[in-house]
Amino acid sequence: AHIARDCLARQQYAEWRFAITDADGYLVLAGTTRRRPPRPPGPGGRPLIRQAHGGTVELQVPATLLEELAVDPPPGWGPLIADLAAQYADRATLLAELDRRSGERFPHPALRRHVEVRDRTCVFPGCRRPARKAQQDHTDDHQYGGPTTSDNLGPLCVFHHAIKTAGRWRVRQPSPGVFRWRSPLGRFYTTRGEPVCPPLPDPLPDPGADFGQVEAVPGLGSPLQAEFDERPLFPPPPEEPEPEEPAPESEPAEEPEPTETTDRASPDEPPF
């Protein structure tokens, strides 16, 4: 963690955003802060001459973690954590301030930033284009009286914005950040941006821990289960056929002895 904090502290001239989320990781409040942690020293303890310029730093903090950090902040990060905690405590006023220009055609920077952080990507079903590269669309068209507020805006890429404007796909926003689409075939699709800061998974159990006696599971002692347990996990390989013994060789038949033939006529036969 200290390596990540040192890397962030070098981004003194970047835009520092924050996103405070609920227990499920969805956005509660987004904004910016002018507070910065102290610059890390360079080699030999000397201050760094060159600093990184440009870019954006986004601090994603669950509300429960922010309360813990406000009590015991990391070294040098106290003013920044205090600023985030103060803005979170005044979130009702800040959220109401987002919708104060509801009659304007385009959202102001704070409202646009809030929608981009909340929805993350284009809100059309299946589209993954980042929200910062998309257009801010009015769910209820502005030309028909739709307000420019956080519950009537959603990022749409250029292609899907044109499809929605053509009227073949229709969309409603029953709650901020939740979009219900109706396709030309009459099917409905509900989309919502991914959690900004999803909860961490449960840690793996200790392999050496003693879990005690395992309770018996109903049905494991049945005859059907016993028959299933006796079956091999993998089918046995097919048996190879035994090689056939070669037939005994038969003795060759004796050839008849050749008989002598003579051209001399028999004395009993006539000479003609």
Short mmCIF file of C-alpha atoms in Angstrom, two decimals:
data_model
loop_
_atom_site.label_atom_id
_atom_site.label_comp_id
_atom_site.label_asym_id
_atom_site.label_seq_id
_atom_site.Cartn_x
_atom_site.Cartn_y
_atom_site.Cartn_z
CA ALA A 1 0.00 0.00 0.00
CA HIS A 2 2.82 2.44 0.77
CA ILE A 3 4.25 1.93 -2.74
CA ALA A 4 0.89 2.87 -4.28
CA ARG A 5 0.65 5.95 -2.05
CA ASP A 6 4.15 7.06 -3.06
CA CYS A 7 3.27 6.69 -6.75
CA LEU A 8 0.12 8.76 -6.29
CA ALA A 9 1.96 11.42 -4.34
CA ARG A 10 4.13 12.08 -7.40
CA GLN A 11 1.01 13.09 -9.38
CA GLN A 12 0.89 16.53 -7.81
CA TYR A 13 -0.33 18.27 -10.98
CA ALA A 14 -2.98 15.73 -12.00
CA GLU A 15 -6.70 16.11 -11.45
CA TRP A 16 -7.59 14.27 -8.25
CA ARG A 17 -11.07 12.78 -8.23
CA PHE A 18 -12.73 10.69 -5.58
CA ALA A 19 -15.60 8.21 -5.62
CA ILE A 20 -17.22 7.27 -2.32
CA THR A 21 -19.29 4.09 -2.60
CA ASP A 22 -21.84 2.17 -0.56
CA ALA A 23 -21.48 -1.35 0.82
CA ASP A 24 -22.18 -2.88 -2.62
CA GLY A 25 -19.60 -0.72 -4.38
CA TYR A 26 -22.01 1.63 -6.18
CA LEU A 27 -21.43 5.37 -6.27
CA VAL A 28 -22.76 7.64 -3.54
CA LEU A 29 -20.73 10.80 -4.14
CA ALA A 30 -18.13 11.83 -6.69
CA GLY A 31 -16.09 15.00 -6.75
CA THR A 32 -12.63 16.52 -6.76
CA THR A 33 -10.19 17.57 -4.08
CA ARG A 34 -7.41 20.14 -4.02
CA ARG A 35 -5.60 18.46 -1.16
CA ARG A 36 -2.44 16.56 -1.94
CA PRO A 37 -0.22 14.28 0.11
CA PRO A 38 3.37 15.45 0.64
CA ARG A 39 5.78 14.79 -2.18
CA PRO A 40 8.00 11.76 -1.63
CA PRO A 41 11.73 12.52 -1.38
CA GLY A 42 14.01 11.65 -4.26
CA PRO A 43 17.31 9.78 -4.18
CA GLY A 44 19.44 10.78 -1.22
CA GLY A 45 16.52 12.51 0.47
CA ARG A 46 16.54 15.42 -1.98
CA PRO A 47 13.20 16.70 -3.35
CA LEU A 48 12.25 15.63 -6.83
CA ILE A 49 12.78 18.30 -9.46
CA ARG A 50 10.59 16.76 -12.15
CA GLN A 51 6.99 15.98 -11.35
CA ALA A 52 4.41 14.19 -13.49
CA HIS A 53 2.00 16.56 -15.23
CA GLY A 54 -1.49 15.86 -16.51
CA GLY A 55 -3.58 12.77 -16.06
CA THR A 56 -6.31 11.89 -13.60
CA VAL A 57 -6.10 10.23 -10.19
CA GLU A 58 -9.31 8.57 -9.01
CA LEU A 59 -9.54 7.61 -5.35
CA GLN A 60 -12.17 4.90 -4.83
CA VAL A 61 -13.12 4.64 -1.17
CA PRO A 62 -16.02 2.76 0.45
CA ALA A 63 -17.89 4.87 2.99
CA THR A 64 -17.09 2.46 5.82
CA LEU A 65 -13.38 2.58 5.03
CA LEU A 66 -13.45 6.38 4.85
CA GLU A 67 -14.82 6.52 8.39
CA GLU A 68 -11.97 4.31 9.61
CA LEU A 69 -9.32 6.35 7.76
CA ALA A 70 -10.72 9.60 9.17
CA VAL A 71 -9.95 8.30 12.67
CA ASP A 72 -6.47 6.97 11.85
CA PRO A 73 -5.22 8.34 8.49
CA PRO A 74 -1.95 7.19 6.89
CA PRO A 75 1.05 9.46 7.54
CA GLY A 76 0.83 12.61 5.43
CA TRP A 77 -2.66 11.85 4.11
CA GLY A 78 -4.59 13.44 6.98
CA PRO A 79 -5.64 16.69 5.20
CA LEU A 80 -6.81 14.82 2.11
CA ILE A 81 -8.81 12.27 4.11
CA ALA A 82 -10.35 15.07 6.17
CA ASP A 83 -11.44 16.86 2.99
CA LEU A 84 -13.10 13.71 1.65
CA ALA A 85 -14.85 13.09 4.96
CA ALA A 86 -16.13 16.69 5.06
CA GLN A 87 -17.55 16.47 1.54
CA TYR A 88 -19.16 13.13 2.31
CA ALA A 89 -20.80 14.57 5.41
CA ASP A 90 -22.25 17.36 3.24
CA ARG A 91 -23.30 14.98 0.43
CA ALA A 92 -26.99 15.96 0.53
CA THR A 93 -26.14 19.55 -0.40
CA LEU A 94 -23.58 18.52 -3.02
CA LEU A 95 -25.97 16.09 -4.73
CA ALA A 96 -28.68 18.75 -4.84
CA GLU A 97 -26.16 21.17 -6.33
CA LEU A 98 -25.64 18.81 -9.28
CA ASP A 99 -29.19 19.36 -10.54
CA ARG A 100 -29.36 23.12 -10.10
CA ARG A 101 -28.98 23.80 -13.86
CA SER A 102 -31.67 21.42 -15.06
CA GLY A 103 -32.77 23.74 -17.87
CA GLU A 104 -29.42 23.88 -19.67
CA ARG A 105 -28.77 21.79 -22.77
CA PHE A 106 -25.40 20.34 -21.73
CA PRO A 107 -24.39 19.12 -18.25
CA HIS A 108 -21.87 21.17 -16.31
CA PRO A 109 -18.49 19.55 -15.50
CA ALA A 110 -19.45 18.33 -12.01
CA LEU A 111 -22.63 16.65 -13.28
CA ARG A 112 -20.84 15.09 -16.23
CA ARG A 113 -18.11 13.74 -13.95
CA HIS A 114 -20.70 12.27 -11.58
CA VAL A 115 -22.50 10.42 -14.40
CA GLU A 116 -19.25 9.13 -15.91
CA VAL A 117 -18.05 7.74 -12.59
CA ARG A 118 -21.45 6.25 -11.78
CA ASP A 119 -22.12 4.44 -15.09
CA ARG A 120 -18.50 3.64 -16.12
CA THR A 121 -19.41 2.60 -19.71
CA CYS A 122 -22.01 3.15 -22.42
CA VAL A 123 -25.35 2.08 -20.95
CA PHE A 124 -26.61 0.32 -24.10
CA PRO A 125 -26.95 -3.45 -23.57
CA GLY A 126 -23.63 -5.16 -24.23
CA CYS A 127 -21.59 -2.04 -25.03
CA ARG A 128 -18.28 -1.59 -23.19
CA ARG A 129 -17.11 1.78 -24.51
CA PRO A 130 -15.81 3.92 -21.61
CA ALA A 131 -18.15 6.64 -20.42
CA ARG A 132 -15.48 9.32 -20.78
CA LYS A 133 -15.43 8.63 -24.55
CA ALA A 134 -19.23 8.63 -24.87
CA GLN A 135 -21.87 11.33 -25.20
CA GLN A 136 -24.21 12.43 -22.43
CA ASP A 137 -27.71 11.41 -23.50
CA HIS A 138 -30.99 12.64 -22.04
CA THR A 139 -33.17 9.63 -21.26
CA ASP A 140 -36.21 11.86 -21.83
CA ASP A 141 -35.19 14.04 -24.77
CA HIS A 142 -34.25 17.58 -23.87
CA GLN A 143 -36.21 18.97 -26.82
CA TYR A 144 -39.38 17.49 -25.31
CA GLY A 145 -38.77 18.90 -21.85
CA GLY A 146 -36.34 16.35 -20.40
CA PRO A 147 -34.26 17.96 -17.61
CA THR A 148 -30.47 17.93 -17.44
CA THR A 149 -30.23 16.10 -14.12
CA SER A 150 -28.38 13.07 -12.80
CA ASP A 151 -31.51 10.89 -12.98
CA ASN A 152 -32.12 11.79 -16.65
CA LEU A 153 -28.59 11.43 -18.05
CA GLY A 154 -26.59 8.43 -19.18
CA PRO A 155 -23.50 7.96 -21.36
CA LEU A 156 -24.10 6.55 -24.84
CA CYS A 157 -21.48 6.03 -27.53
CA VAL A 158 -22.03 7.79 -30.86
CA PHE A 159 -23.44 4.69 -32.58
CA HIS A 160 -25.93 3.74 -29.86
CA HIS A 161 -26.86 7.38 -29.29
CA ALA A 162 -27.95 7.55 -32.93
CA ILE A 163 -29.95 4.31 -32.59
CA LYS A 164 -31.74 5.63 -29.52
CA THR A 165 -32.46 8.99 -31.18
CA ALA A 166 -33.93 7.21 -34.23
CA GLY A 167 -36.63 5.82 -31.94
CA ARG A 168 -36.33 2.11 -32.67
CA TRP A 169 -34.87 1.45 -29.22
CA ARG A 170 -36.63 3.07 -26.26
CA VAL A 171 -35.21 3.56 -22.78
CA ARG A 172 -36.42 4.60 -19.35
CA GLN A 173 -34.46 5.31 -16.17
CA PRO A 174 -36.58 4.11 -13.23
CA SER A 175 -33.82 5.04 -10.76
CA PRO A 176 -30.53 6.91 -11.21
CA GLY A 177 -28.07 4.69 -13.05
CA VAL A 178 -30.58 1.91 -13.87
CA PHE A 179 -31.71 1.79 -17.51
CA ARG A 180 -34.55 -0.31 -18.91
CA TRP A 181 -34.40 -0.77 -22.68
CA ARG A 182 -37.12 -1.94 -25.07
CA SER A 183 -35.91 -3.42 -28.35
CA PRO A 184 -37.73 -3.14 -31.70
CA LEU A 185 -38.93 -6.74 -31.16
CA GLY A 186 -40.54 -5.82 -27.84
CA ARG A 187 -37.96 -7.43 -25.55
CA PHE A 188 -36.77 -5.66 -22.42
CA TYR A 189 -33.19 -5.37 -21.15
CA THR A 190 -32.06 -3.78 -17.88
CA THR A 191 -28.54 -2.40 -17.62
CA ARG A 192 -26.57 -0.89 -14.79
CA GLY A 193 -22.95 0.13 -14.57
CA GLU A 194 -20.50 -2.13 -12.80
CA PRO A 195 -19.69 -1.32 -9.18
CA VAL A 196 -17.09 1.41 -8.85
CA CYS A 197 -15.38 -0.37 -5.97
CA PRO A 198 -16.65 -3.97 -5.75
CA PRO A 199 -16.40 -5.66 -2.34
CA LEU A 200 -13.36 -7.83 -1.79
CA PRO A 201 -13.94 -11.60 -1.74
CA ASP A 202 -13.77 -13.53 1.50
CA PRO A 203 -10.24 -14.67 2.39
CA LEU A 204 -9.34 -18.28 1.76
CA PRO A 205 -9.51 -20.52 4.84
CA ASP A 206 -6.30 -21.54 6.55
CA PRO A 207 -5.28 -24.99 5.26
CA GLY A 208 -4.03 -25.94 8.72
CA ALA A 209 -7.14 -24.81 10.57
CA ASP A 210 -9.16 -27.37 12.52
CA PHE A 211 -12.76 -27.23 11.36
CA GLY A 212 -13.92 -29.75 13.95
CA GLN A 213 -16.28 -32.59 13.26
CA VAL A 214 -18.11 -32.31 9.97
CA GLU A 215 -21.84 -32.73 10.32
CA ALA A 216 -23.48 -35.51 8.40
CA VAL A 217 -25.23 -34.45 5.25
CA PRO A 218 -28.73 -35.91 4.76
CA GLY A 219 -28.92 -38.49 2.01
CA LEU A 220 -25.26 -39.50 2.06
CA GLY A 221 -26.00 -42.82 3.77
CA SER A 222 -28.60 -44.00 1.28
CA PRO A 223 -28.00 -47.15 -0.81
CA LEU A 224 -28.08 -45.08 -3.97
CA GLN A 225 -25.31 -42.84 -2.62
CA ALA A 226 -23.25 -45.86 -1.57
CA GLU A 227 -23.60 -47.33 -5.04
CA PHE A 228 -22.55 -44.02 -6.53
CA ASP A 229 -19.48 -43.83 -4.26
CA GLU A 230 -18.36 -47.29 -5.36
CA ARG A 231 -18.25 -46.24 -8.97
CA PRO A 232 -14.79 -45.31 -10.22
CA LEU A 233 -14.15 -41.66 -10.84
CA PHE A 234 -12.91 -42.38 -14.34
CA PRO A 235 -14.04 -45.30 -16.52
CA PRO A 236 -11.48 -48.11 -16.72
CA PRO A 237 -9.51 -48.35 -19.93
CA PRO A 238 -10.76 -50.92 -22.45
CA GLU A 239 -9.19 -54.34 -22.12
CA GLU A 240 -6.79 -55.26 -24.85
CA PRO A 241 -7.58 -58.55 -26.60
CA GLU A 242 -5.19 -61.39 -25.84
CA PRO A 243 -2.91 -62.24 -28.75
CA GLU A 244 -3.85 -65.46 -30.52
CA GLU A 245 -1.34 -68.31 -30.45
CA PRO A 246 0.04 -69.13 -33.87
CA ALA A 247 -1.17 -72.42 -35.38
CA PRO A 248 1.40 -75.27 -35.26
CA GLU A 249 3.24 -75.73 -38.48
CA SER A 250 2.22 -78.92 -40.32
CA GLU A 251 4.90 -81.27 -41.65
CA PRO A 252 5.28 -81.07 -45.41
CA ALA A 253 3.87 -84.04 -47.29
CA GLU A 254 6.40 -86.48 -48.66
CA GLU A 255 6.82 -86.20 -52.35
CA PRO A 256 6.55 -89.48 -54.27
CA GLU A 257 9.81 -90.89 -55.47
CA PRO A 258 10.28 -90.41 -59.17
CA THR A 259 10.00 -93.60 -61.24
CA GLU A 260 12.48 -94.39 -63.94
CA THR A 261 11.09 -94.38 -67.44
CA THR A 262 12.73 -96.06 -70.40
CA ASP A 263 12.16 -95.80 -74.09
CA ARG A 264 12.83 -99.46 -74.59
CA ALA A 265 9.71 -101.36 -75.52
CA SER A 266 8.48 -104.15 -73.34
CA PRO A 267 9.27 -107.63 -74.69
CA ASP A 268 5.60 -108.54 -74.36
CA GLU A 269 4.48 -105.71 -76.60
CA PRO A 270 4.59 -106.04 -80.35
CA PRO A 271 7.15 -103.97 -82.14
CA PHE A 272 4.47 -102.02 -83.97
#
